[in-house]
Amino acid sequence: MHEQIQPMTTAPARAIRGEVTVPGDKSISHRSIMLGSIANGTTTITNFLRGEDNFATMAAFRAMGVAIEDDGQTVTVHGAGLRGLQEPGDVLDCGNSGTTIRLMTGLLSGQRFFSVLTGDQYLRKRPMKRVTEPLARMGALINGRGNGTLAPLAISGTQLQGIAYQSPIASAQVKSSLMLAGLYADGVTTISEPTLSRDHSERMLRYFGANLETAGSTVTLQGGQELQGREICVPGDISSAAFLLVAALIVPGSELLIRNVGINPTRTGVIDILQAMGGDIVLQNQRELSGEPVADLLVRSSRLKGIEIGGEVVPRAIDEFPAICVAAAVAEGTTVLRDARELRVKETDRIAAMAANLRLIGAGTIEETEDGMIMQGVESLTGGTVTSFGDHRIAMSLSIAALSSRAPVTVDDVSCVATSFPGFFDLLGRVAVR
């Protein structure tokens, strides 16, 4: 994992131009390994995201006896079947990956063995009660620091019972964790959310042959269903594309085509928000790939204006807000973000981190609120030195802010970028005209 501190200085650009693809979707890459491992038969995965988070998931399943081959082009998972995982001989290290630890807590709760999940210093601070509490209602036996609310988590696998759970938050990680536990539970598991969170798990479970019912923001799953291995082509990650979308919008004279991006409607909040700000983003060549909708995104520089952001669009753009904050910092007028309390418990407190950093590089007045912020846009940022707080999305957002600044921006540590977007700075170098 990223131990070596790596500062990075990004200079302003005259334009962002070219045609690119972004790495495979992180969420879908995680789930393809997990479902492939507990399916019958072989799953082959192309465009798998070779980032540290996904490698942590792969290593965990290898440690439980699943044969997984990776030749650099294709990942081949030889499924062990629903009941074929073996007790790991050591603690499973989830690195920096919240998806890995939360989804696997659900999956491991229904096994017939003991396991322990841990992660890096940042992951060990992230809240786990949101999954351990509903899993305990299903009969899961989970111990951890802070009375089971913090990793490491020790899981004594047991026979679970299906429950009907009303989640207080819209969270794909909570929903997916309970659905994976539900596969191993007696009876039916039903999860309802206040608004629909990303639905990659539902789509992929269906693609692997599971029968589940969805109605609005409620999903229902019968326990004991066997899955069948499939061929998966992972679409480009819209969360990674978001940085390039914002970069091309805020640097005058830009035109960029980003090919093969996943446009799952539970994930396209960033496109809706940027278009509402006046961003020129056109979806071309829309099609479906392995059960997921995909398109090419054509983006041209635009004069952005401040807007109000809240309600149902927030969970559909939750990972993209650091990049959206950069767009808001140089938009005309005021941007108000609300209903985004979830940002305070990401890899870092992303509201506080973006507010503090944008002030350091010459942003207008930024007022933090409990569940968001109020930002006054400025014509251009001044550049300066900022801190990533070990958060990949903060590091990349501040690096794209540099592209339209009056002077370079230095991020104190960008080693964390490898968790989700290896090659980010090389790609930025290819499209930035200087």
GROMACS .gro file of C-alpha atoms in nm:
model
  434
    1MET     CA    1   0.000   0.000   0.000
    2HIS     CA    2   0.106   0.366  -0.039
    3GLU     CA    3   0.365   0.429   0.233
    4GLN     CA    4   0.608   0.662   0.049
    5ILE     CA    5   0.505   1.029   0.058
    6GLN     CA    6   0.494   1.166  -0.295
    7PRO     CA    7   0.446   1.542  -0.352
    8MET     CA    8   0.326   1.657  -0.695
    9THR     CA    9   0.320   2.000  -0.859
   10THR     CA   10   0.074   2.060  -1.143
   11ALA     CA   11   0.115   2.365  -1.368
   12PRO     CA   12  -0.166   2.565  -1.534
   13ALA     CA   13  -0.275   2.453  -1.883
   14ARG     CA   14  -0.375   2.652  -2.193
   15ALA     CA   15  -0.635   2.390  -2.290
   16ILE     CA   16  -0.741   2.030  -2.230
   17ARG     CA   17  -0.764   1.840  -2.559
   18GLY     CA   18  -0.770   1.486  -2.691
   19GLU     CA   19  -0.944   1.153  -2.666
   20VAL     CA   20  -0.897   0.929  -2.363
   21THR     CA   21  -1.032   0.630  -2.176
   22VAL     CA   22  -1.038   0.614  -1.797
   23PRO     CA   23  -0.965   0.306  -1.583
   24GLY     CA   24  -1.239   0.049  -1.517
   25ASP     CA   25  -1.509   0.127  -1.264
   26LYS     CA   26  -1.387   0.063  -0.910
   27SER     CA   27  -1.726  -0.043  -0.769
   28ILE     CA   28  -1.791  -0.288  -1.052
   29SER     CA   29  -1.436  -0.428  -1.035
   30HIS     CA   30  -1.478  -0.505  -0.662
   31ARG     CA   31  -1.812  -0.676  -0.716
   32SER     CA   32  -1.691  -0.881  -1.014
   33ILE     CA   33  -1.423  -1.042  -0.793
   34MET     CA   34  -1.664  -1.098  -0.503
   35LEU     CA   35  -1.950  -1.248  -0.704
   36GLY     CA   36  -1.714  -1.438  -0.933
   37SER     CA   37  -1.552  -1.596  -0.625
   38ILE     CA   38  -1.880  -1.729  -0.482
   39ALA     CA   39  -2.026  -1.827  -0.822
   40ASN     CA   40  -2.010  -2.169  -0.987
   41GLY     CA   41  -1.776  -2.187  -1.286
   42THR     CA   42  -1.538  -1.930  -1.429
   43THR     CA   43  -1.571  -1.552  -1.446
   44THR     CA   44  -1.349  -1.355  -1.685
   45ILE     CA   45  -1.307  -0.980  -1.630
   46THR     CA   46  -1.168  -0.732  -1.882
   47ASN     CA   47  -1.088  -0.363  -1.812
   48PHE     CA   48  -1.055  -0.455  -1.442
   49LEU     CA   49  -0.932  -0.157  -1.238
   50ARG     CA   50  -0.577  -0.239  -1.135
   51GLY     CA   51  -0.583  -0.007  -0.834
   52GLU     CA   52  -0.477  -0.086  -0.478
   53ASP     CA   53  -0.836  -0.103  -0.350
   54ASN     CA   54  -0.934  -0.372  -0.600
   55PHE     CA   55  -0.612  -0.565  -0.544
   56ALA     CA   56  -0.702  -0.575  -0.173
   57THR     CA   57  -1.032  -0.746  -0.263
   58MET     CA   58  -0.851  -0.989  -0.495
   59ALA     CA   59  -0.593  -1.076  -0.226
   60ALA     CA   60  -0.868  -1.141   0.032
   61PHE     CA   61  -1.043  -1.398  -0.188
   62ARG     CA   62  -0.715  -1.564  -0.282
   63ALA     CA   63  -0.651  -1.597   0.093
   64MET     CA   64  -0.983  -1.782   0.118
   65GLY     CA   65  -0.877  -2.040  -0.141
   66VAL     CA   66  -1.016  -1.886  -0.462
   67ALA     CA   67  -0.790  -1.931  -0.766
   68ILE     CA   68  -0.762  -1.593  -0.942
   69GLU     CA   69  -0.531  -1.538  -1.239
   70ASP     CA   70  -0.433  -1.196  -1.376
   71ASP     CA   71  -0.228  -1.176  -1.695
   72GLY     CA   72  -0.242  -0.796  -1.709
   73GLN     CA   73  -0.524  -0.801  -1.966
   74THR     CA   74  -0.784  -1.037  -1.823
   75VAL     CA   75  -0.863  -1.145  -1.468
   76THR     CA   76  -0.992  -1.503  -1.446
   77VAL     CA   77  -1.177  -1.607  -1.131
   78HIS     CA   78  -1.234  -1.979  -1.075
   79GLY     CA   79  -1.549  -1.963  -0.863
   80ALA     CA   80  -1.563  -2.168  -0.543
   81GLY     CA   81  -1.945  -2.170  -0.531
   82LEU     CA   82  -2.169  -2.022  -0.265
   83ARG     CA   83  -2.029  -2.244   0.013
   84GLY     CA   84  -1.677  -2.298  -0.121
   85LEU     CA   85  -1.474  -2.029   0.056
   86GLN     CA   86  -1.215  -2.152   0.309
   87GLU     CA   87  -1.112  -2.005   0.643
   88PRO     CA   88  -0.818  -1.766   0.584
   89GLY     CA   89  -0.495  -1.840   0.768
   90ASP     CA   90  -0.434  -1.474   0.848
   91VAL     CA   91  -0.606  -1.140   0.896
   92LEU     CA   92  -0.755  -1.002   0.571
   93ASP     CA   93  -0.612  -0.655   0.495
   94CYS     CA   94  -0.858  -0.431   0.309
   95GLY     CA   95  -0.603  -0.151   0.270
   96ASN     CA   96  -0.782   0.182   0.216
   97SER     CA   97  -1.096   0.025   0.070
   98GLY     CA   98  -1.427   0.097   0.243
   99THR     CA   99  -1.607  -0.110  -0.022
  100THR     CA  100  -1.391  -0.416   0.049
  101ILE     CA  101  -1.434  -0.410   0.427
  102ARG     CA  102  -1.806  -0.326   0.434
  103LEU     CA  103  -1.918  -0.568   0.162
  104MET     CA  104  -1.698  -0.848   0.295
  105THR     CA  105  -1.831  -0.800   0.649
  106GLY     CA  106  -2.172  -0.900   0.511
  107LEU     CA  107  -2.040  -1.183   0.298
  108LEU     CA  108  -1.821  -1.328   0.576
  109SER     CA  109  -2.098  -1.309   0.839
  110GLY     CA  110  -2.273  -1.601   0.670
  111GLN     CA  111  -1.970  -1.830   0.628
  112ARG     CA  112  -1.894  -2.134   0.843
  113PHE     CA  113  -1.560  -2.002   0.963
  114PHE     CA  114  -1.383  -1.725   1.157
  115SER     CA  115  -1.224  -1.424   0.988
  116VAL     CA  116  -1.075  -1.085   1.075
  117LEU     CA  117  -1.089  -0.774   0.854
  118THR     CA  118  -0.858  -0.475   0.899
  119GLY     CA  119  -0.720  -0.191   0.689
  120ASP     CA  120  -0.482   0.104   0.684
  121GLN     CA  121  -0.481   0.388   0.940
  122TYR     CA  122  -0.751   0.576   0.749
  123LEU     CA  123  -0.986   0.279   0.707
  124ARG     CA  124  -0.955   0.191   1.075
  125LYS     CA  125  -1.112   0.532   1.154
  126ARG     CA  126  -1.413   0.490   0.925
  127PRO     CA  127  -1.756   0.403   1.073
  128MET     CA  128  -1.855   0.035   1.050
  129LYS     CA  129  -2.167   0.046   1.270
  130ARG     CA  130  -2.377   0.118   0.961
  131VAL     CA  131  -2.315  -0.242   0.849
  132THR     CA  132  -2.243  -0.423   1.177
  133GLU     CA  133  -2.570  -0.310   1.339
  134PRO     CA  134  -2.812  -0.442   1.070
  135LEU     CA  135  -2.597  -0.754   1.026
  136ALA     CA  136  -2.630  -0.821   1.399
  137ARG     CA  137  -3.008  -0.814   1.350
  138MET     CA  138  -2.962  -1.094   1.097
  139GLY     CA  139  -2.776  -1.292   1.367
  140ALA     CA  140  -2.418  -1.201   1.268
  141LEU     CA  141  -2.150  -1.233   1.535
  142ILE     CA  142  -1.910  -0.939   1.483
  143ASN     CA  143  -1.667  -0.790   1.733
  144GLY     CA  144  -1.449  -0.487   1.677
  145ARG     CA  145  -1.291  -0.182   1.832
  146GLY     CA  146  -1.527   0.082   1.969
  147ASN     CA  147  -1.791  -0.180   2.052
  148GLY     CA  148  -1.798  -0.322   1.700
  149THR     CA  149  -1.800   0.018   1.528
  150LEU     CA  150  -1.438   0.029   1.408
  151ALA     CA  151  -1.196  -0.210   1.236
  152PRO     CA  152  -1.035  -0.451   1.293
  153LEU     CA  153  -1.356  -0.655   1.281
  154ALA     CA  154  -1.357  -1.018   1.401
  155ILE     CA  155  -1.637  -1.221   1.242
  156SER     CA  156  -1.754  -1.559   1.369
  157GLY     CA  157  -1.952  -1.694   1.074
  158THR     CA  158  -2.298  -1.823   1.162
  159GLN     CA  159  -2.637  -1.907   1.010
  160LEU     CA  160  -2.810  -1.578   0.928
  161GLN     CA  161  -3.182  -1.496   0.911
  162GLY     CA  162  -3.335  -1.269   0.651
  163ILE     CA  163  -3.469  -0.936   0.779
  164ALA     CA  164  -3.656  -0.631   0.650
  165TYR     CA  165  -3.425  -0.335   0.706
  166GLN     CA  166  -3.507   0.033   0.668
  167SER     CA  167  -3.168   0.199   0.616
  168PRO     CA  168  -3.139   0.552   0.760
  169ILE     CA  169  -2.892   0.644   0.483
  170ALA     CA  170  -2.875   0.583   0.109
  171SER     CA  171  -2.555   0.378   0.090
  172ALA     CA  172  -2.462   0.123  -0.174
  173GLN     CA  173  -2.207  -0.026   0.066
  174VAL     CA  174  -2.468  -0.088   0.336
  175LYS     CA  175  -2.721  -0.225   0.086
  176SER     CA  176  -2.463  -0.449  -0.085
  177SER     CA  177  -2.327  -0.580   0.244
  178LEU     CA  178  -2.678  -0.684   0.351
  179MET     CA  179  -2.755  -0.836   0.009
  180LEU     CA  180  -2.438  -1.048   0.022
  181ALA     CA  181  -2.530  -1.156   0.374
  182GLY     CA  182  -2.883  -1.225   0.242
  183LEU     CA  183  -2.746  -1.480  -0.006
  184TYR     CA  184  -2.641  -1.687   0.298
  185ALA     CA  185  -2.951  -1.617   0.511
  186ASP     CA  186  -3.261  -1.829   0.568
  187GLY     CA  187  -3.565  -1.667   0.412
  188VAL     CA  188  -3.599  -1.326   0.249
  189THR     CA  189  -3.389  -1.013   0.301
  190THR     CA  190  -3.543  -0.675   0.215
  191ILE     CA  191  -3.350  -0.347   0.224
  192SER     CA  192  -3.518  -0.006   0.184
  193GLU     CA  193  -3.329   0.323   0.150
  194PRO     CA  194  -3.447   0.686   0.176
  195THR     CA  195  -3.339   0.733  -0.189
  196LEU     CA  196  -3.190   0.483  -0.432
  197SER     CA  197  -2.811   0.448  -0.399
  198ARG     CA  198  -2.596   0.307  -0.679
  199ASP     CA  199  -2.732  -0.026  -0.797
  200HIS     CA  200  -2.424  -0.208  -0.932
  201SER     CA  201  -2.481  -0.498  -0.691
  202GLU     CA  202  -2.840  -0.551  -0.804
  203ARG     CA  203  -2.742  -0.540  -1.172
  204MET     CA  204  -2.449  -0.775  -1.126
  205LEU     CA  205  -2.640  -1.022  -0.908
  206ARG     CA  206  -2.902  -1.045  -1.186
  207TYR     CA  207  -2.627  -1.079  -1.447
  208PHE     CA  208  -2.487  -1.373  -1.244
  209GLY     CA  209  -2.833  -1.534  -1.246
  210ALA     CA  210  -2.978  -1.431  -0.910
  211ASN     CA  211  -3.347  -1.355  -0.885
  212LEU     CA  212  -3.418  -1.032  -0.696
  213GLU     CA  213  -3.701  -0.782  -0.690
  214THR     CA  214  -3.658  -0.406  -0.694
  215ALA     CA  215  -3.930  -0.147  -0.638
  216GLY     CA  216  -3.826   0.216  -0.607
  217SER     CA  217  -3.550   0.224  -0.344
  218THR     CA  218  -3.632  -0.123  -0.202
  219VAL     CA  219  -3.462  -0.450  -0.298
  220THR     CA  220  -3.573  -0.801  -0.197
  221LEU     CA  221  -3.355  -1.113  -0.219
  222GLN     CA  222  -3.423  -1.480  -0.138
  223GLY     CA  223  -3.141  -1.660   0.045
  224GLY     CA  224  -2.953  -1.963  -0.087
  225GLN     CA  225  -2.941  -1.865  -0.456
  226GLU     CA  226  -2.651  -2.007  -0.655
  227LEU     CA  227  -2.465  -1.779  -0.896
  228GLN     CA  228  -2.312  -1.868  -1.234
  229GLY     CA  229  -1.978  -1.729  -1.355
  230ARG     CA  230  -1.998  -1.477  -1.640
  231GLU     CA  231  -1.787  -1.268  -1.878
  232ILE     CA  232  -1.763  -0.910  -1.755
  233CYS     CA  233  -1.631  -0.606  -1.940
  234VAL     CA  234  -1.596  -0.331  -1.680
  235PRO     CA  235  -1.701   0.015  -1.807
  236GLY     CA  236  -1.481   0.320  -1.743
  237ASP     CA  237  -1.531   0.470  -1.397
  238ILE     CA  238  -1.747   0.785  -1.402
  239SER     CA  239  -1.584   0.888  -1.072
  240SER     CA  240  -1.247   0.895  -1.251
  241ALA     CA  241  -1.398   1.064  -1.558
  242ALA     CA  242  -1.535   1.339  -1.329
  243PHE     CA  243  -1.189   1.491  -1.279
  244LEU     CA  244  -1.136   1.516  -1.656
  245LEU     CA  245  -1.487   1.652  -1.711
  246VAL     CA  246  -1.423   1.935  -1.464
  247ALA     CA  247  -1.073   2.000  -1.603
  248ALA     CA  248  -1.207   2.042  -1.958
  249LEU     CA  249  -1.497   2.261  -1.840
  250ILE     CA  250  -1.283   2.507  -1.643
  251VAL     CA  251  -0.984   2.549  -1.880
  252PRO     CA  252  -1.081   2.777  -2.173
  253GLY     CA  253  -1.044   2.641  -2.526
  254SER     CA  254  -1.083   2.276  -2.418
  255GLU     CA  255  -1.250   1.986  -2.597
  256LEU     CA  256  -1.213   1.630  -2.467
  257LEU     CA  257  -1.372   1.298  -2.562
  258ILE     CA  258  -1.380   1.035  -2.284
  259ARG     CA  259  -1.472   0.694  -2.427
  260ASN     CA  260  -1.655   0.396  -2.267
  261VAL     CA  261  -1.773   0.562  -1.946
  262GLY     CA  262  -2.034   0.389  -1.728
  263ILE     CA  263  -2.350   0.602  -1.716
  264ASN     CA  264  -2.550   0.400  -1.463
  265PRO     CA  265  -2.837   0.636  -1.367
  266THR     CA  266  -2.753   0.592  -0.997
  267ARG     CA  267  -2.407   0.737  -1.072
  268THR     CA  268  -2.468   1.020  -1.322
  269GLY     CA  269  -2.539   1.292  -1.065
  270VAL     CA  270  -2.206   1.455  -1.154
  271ILE     CA  271  -2.315   1.497  -1.517
  272ASP     CA  272  -2.654   1.638  -1.411
  273ILE     CA  273  -2.489   1.884  -1.169
  274LEU     CA  274  -2.223   2.004  -1.414
  275GLN     CA  275  -2.482   2.044  -1.691
  276ALA     CA  276  -2.705   2.243  -1.452
  277MET     CA  277  -2.403   2.470  -1.387
  278GLY     CA  278  -2.389   2.534  -1.764
  279GLY     CA  279  -2.139   2.265  -1.855
  280ASP     CA  280  -2.134   2.151  -2.219
  281ILE     CA  281  -2.133   1.769  -2.184
  282VAL     CA  282  -2.282   1.550  -2.458
  283LEU     CA  283  -2.344   1.173  -2.426
  284GLN     CA  284  -2.265   0.986  -2.748
  285ASN     CA  285  -2.285   0.624  -2.864
  286GLN     CA  286  -2.499   0.501  -2.571
  287ARG     CA  287  -2.506   0.121  -2.531
  288GLU     CA  288  -2.506  -0.161  -2.272
  289LEU     CA  289  -2.206  -0.362  -2.152
  290SER     CA  290  -2.233  -0.659  -1.908
  291GLY     CA  291  -2.563  -0.528  -1.772
  292GLU     CA  292  -2.440  -0.168  -1.732
  293PRO     CA  293  -2.517   0.137  -1.954
  294VAL     CA  294  -2.213   0.300  -2.121
  295ALA     CA  295  -2.149   0.609  -2.337
  296ASP     CA  296  -1.874   0.833  -2.476
  297LEU     CA  297  -1.868   1.178  -2.311
  298LEU     CA  298  -1.780   1.485  -2.519
  299VAL     CA  299  -1.701   1.785  -2.301
  300ARG     CA  300  -1.614   2.143  -2.401
  301SER     CA  301  -1.501   2.436  -2.185
  302SER     CA  302  -1.795   2.636  -2.052
  303ARG     CA  303  -1.876   2.938  -1.839
  304LEU     CA  304  -2.009   2.777  -1.524
  305LYS     CA  305  -2.254   2.937  -1.283
  306GLY     CA  306  -2.326   2.862  -0.917
  307ILE     CA  307  -2.635   2.654  -0.837
  308GLU     CA  308  -2.808   2.489  -0.540
  309ILE     CA  309  -2.727   2.119  -0.503
  310GLY     CA  310  -2.930   1.894  -0.272
  311GLY     CA  311  -3.184   1.614  -0.248
  312GLU     CA  312  -3.185   1.299  -0.461
  313VAL     CA  313  -2.891   1.403  -0.683
  314VAL     CA  314  -2.648   1.396  -0.385
  315PRO     CA  315  -2.617   1.015  -0.339
  316ARG     CA  316  -2.584   0.985  -0.720
  317ALA     CA  317  -2.275   1.209  -0.709
  318ILE     CA  318  -2.138   1.141  -0.361
  319ASP     CA  319  -1.784   1.043  -0.469
  320GLU     CA  320  -1.755   1.325  -0.722
  321PHE     CA  321  -1.807   1.621  -0.487
  322PRO     CA  322  -1.437   1.704  -0.444
  323ALA     CA  323  -1.421   1.758  -0.822
  324ILE     CA  324  -1.757   1.943  -0.823
  325CYS     CA  325  -1.618   2.175  -0.550
  326VAL     CA  326  -1.339   2.276  -0.788
  327ALA     CA  327  -1.596   2.360  -1.057
  328ALA     CA  328  -1.794   2.562  -0.801
  329ALA     CA  329  -1.481   2.749  -0.689
  330VAL     CA  330  -1.442   2.906  -1.037
  331ALA     CA  331  -1.813   2.931  -1.125
  332GLU     CA  332  -1.989   3.267  -1.142
  333GLY     CA  333  -2.196   3.337  -0.829
  334THR     CA  334  -2.279   3.119  -0.531
  335THR     CA  335  -2.298   2.740  -0.509
  336VAL     CA  336  -2.490   2.590  -0.216
  337LEU     CA  337  -2.438   2.221  -0.131
  338ARG     CA  338  -2.668   2.055   0.123
  339ASP     CA  339  -2.782   1.700   0.220
  340ALA     CA  340  -2.420   1.580   0.187
  341ARG     CA  341  -2.335   1.489   0.549
  342GLU     CA  342  -2.203   1.156   0.416
  343LEU     CA  343  -1.898   1.347   0.281
  344ARG     CA  344  -1.778   1.396   0.638
  345VAL     CA  345  -1.715   1.020   0.685
  346LYS     CA  346  -1.535   0.937   0.359
  347GLU     CA  347  -1.159   0.865   0.339
  348THR     CA  348  -1.135   1.200   0.515
  349ASP     CA  349  -1.388   1.472   0.601
  350ARG     CA  350  -1.421   1.588   0.241
  351ILE     CA  351  -1.624   1.900   0.324
  352ALA     CA  352  -1.358   2.029   0.566
  353ALA     CA  353  -1.069   1.914   0.344
  354MET     CA  354  -1.194   2.082   0.026
  355ALA     CA  355  -1.294   2.402   0.207
  356ALA     CA  356  -0.953   2.434   0.375
  357ASN     CA  357  -0.756   2.352   0.061
  358LEU     CA  358  -0.953   2.575  -0.177
  359ARG     CA  359  -0.901   2.868   0.062
  360LEU     CA  360  -0.525   2.803   0.043
  361ILE     CA  361  -0.526   2.841  -0.337
  362GLY     CA  362  -0.733   3.158  -0.358
  363ALA     CA  363  -1.098   3.049  -0.361
  364GLY     CA  364  -1.372   3.296  -0.267
  365THR     CA  365  -1.558   3.288   0.065
  366ILE     CA  366  -1.640   2.930   0.168
  367GLU     CA  367  -1.876   2.865   0.455
  368GLU     CA  368  -1.894   2.511   0.588
  369THR     CA  369  -2.231   2.381   0.706
  370GLU     CA  370  -2.306   2.060   0.891
  371ASP     CA  371  -2.415   1.883   0.570
  372GLY     CA  372  -2.240   2.082   0.297
  373MET     CA  373  -2.099   2.426   0.213
  374ILE     CA  374  -2.174   2.764   0.059
  375MET     CA  375  -1.909   2.878  -0.192
  376GLN     CA  376  -1.856   3.209  -0.369
  377GLY     CA  377  -1.690   3.157  -0.706
  378VAL     CA  378  -1.386   3.354  -0.823
  379GLU     CA  379  -1.261   3.424  -1.174
  380SER     CA  380  -0.947   3.218  -1.121
  381LEU     CA  381  -0.756   3.045  -0.842
  382THR     CA  382  -0.410   3.168  -0.744
  383GLY     CA  383  -0.220   2.842  -0.694
  384GLY     CA  384  -0.025   2.739  -0.384
  385THR     CA  385   0.047   2.437  -0.165
  386VAL     CA  386  -0.225   2.204  -0.033
  387THR     CA  387  -0.264   1.875   0.155
  388SER     CA  388  -0.440   1.559   0.033
  389PHE     CA  389  -0.506   1.414   0.381
  390GLY     CA  390  -0.419   1.076   0.223
  391ASP     CA  391  -0.744   1.091   0.020
  392HIS     CA  392  -0.716   1.003  -0.350
  393ARG     CA  393  -1.013   1.215  -0.459
  394ILE     CA  394  -0.889   1.523  -0.272
  395ALA     CA  395  -0.543   1.484  -0.433
  396MET     CA  396  -0.683   1.455  -0.787
  397SER     CA  397  -0.935   1.738  -0.742
  398LEU     CA  398  -0.668   1.984  -0.629
  399SER     CA  399  -0.445   1.878  -0.917
  400ILE     CA  400  -0.715   1.965  -1.171
  401ALA     CA  401  -0.776   2.296  -0.990
  402ALA     CA  402  -0.416   2.379  -1.084
  403LEU     CA  403  -0.496   2.354  -1.455
  404SER     CA  404  -0.701   2.676  -1.452
  405SER     CA  405  -0.506   2.853  -1.175
  406ARG     CA  406  -0.275   3.150  -1.226
  407ALA     CA  407   0.021   2.958  -1.077
  408PRO     CA  408   0.104   2.590  -1.008
  409VAL     CA  409  -0.054   2.390  -0.726
  410THR     CA  410   0.159   2.152  -0.519
  411VAL     CA  411  -0.019   1.864  -0.342
  412ASP     CA  412   0.183   1.738  -0.045
  413ASP     CA  413   0.117   1.368  -0.111
  414VAL     CA  414  -0.040   1.202  -0.415
  415SER     CA  415   0.065   0.843  -0.343
  416CYS     CA  416  -0.299   0.776  -0.245
  417VAL     CA  417  -0.410   0.829  -0.608
  418ALA     CA  418  -0.298   0.472  -0.686
  419THR     CA  419  -0.598   0.340  -0.490
  420SER     CA  420  -0.838   0.432  -0.771
  421PHE     CA  421  -0.664   0.592  -1.070
  422PRO     CA  422  -0.314   0.459  -1.142
  423GLY     CA  423  -0.168   0.660  -1.430
  424PHE     CA  424  -0.378   0.971  -1.353
  425PHE     CA  425  -0.090   1.217  -1.379
  426ASP     CA  426   0.044   1.061  -1.702
  427LEU     CA  427  -0.303   1.094  -1.857
  428LEU     CA  428  -0.332   1.454  -1.738
  429GLY     CA  429   0.007   1.526  -1.896
  430ARG     CA  430  -0.116   1.387  -2.230
  431VAL     CA  431  -0.429   1.604  -2.251
  432ALA     CA  432  -0.301   1.930  -2.098
  433VAL     CA  433  -0.180   2.173  -2.365
  434ARG     CA  434   0.086   2.401  -2.214
   0.00000   0.00000   0.00000
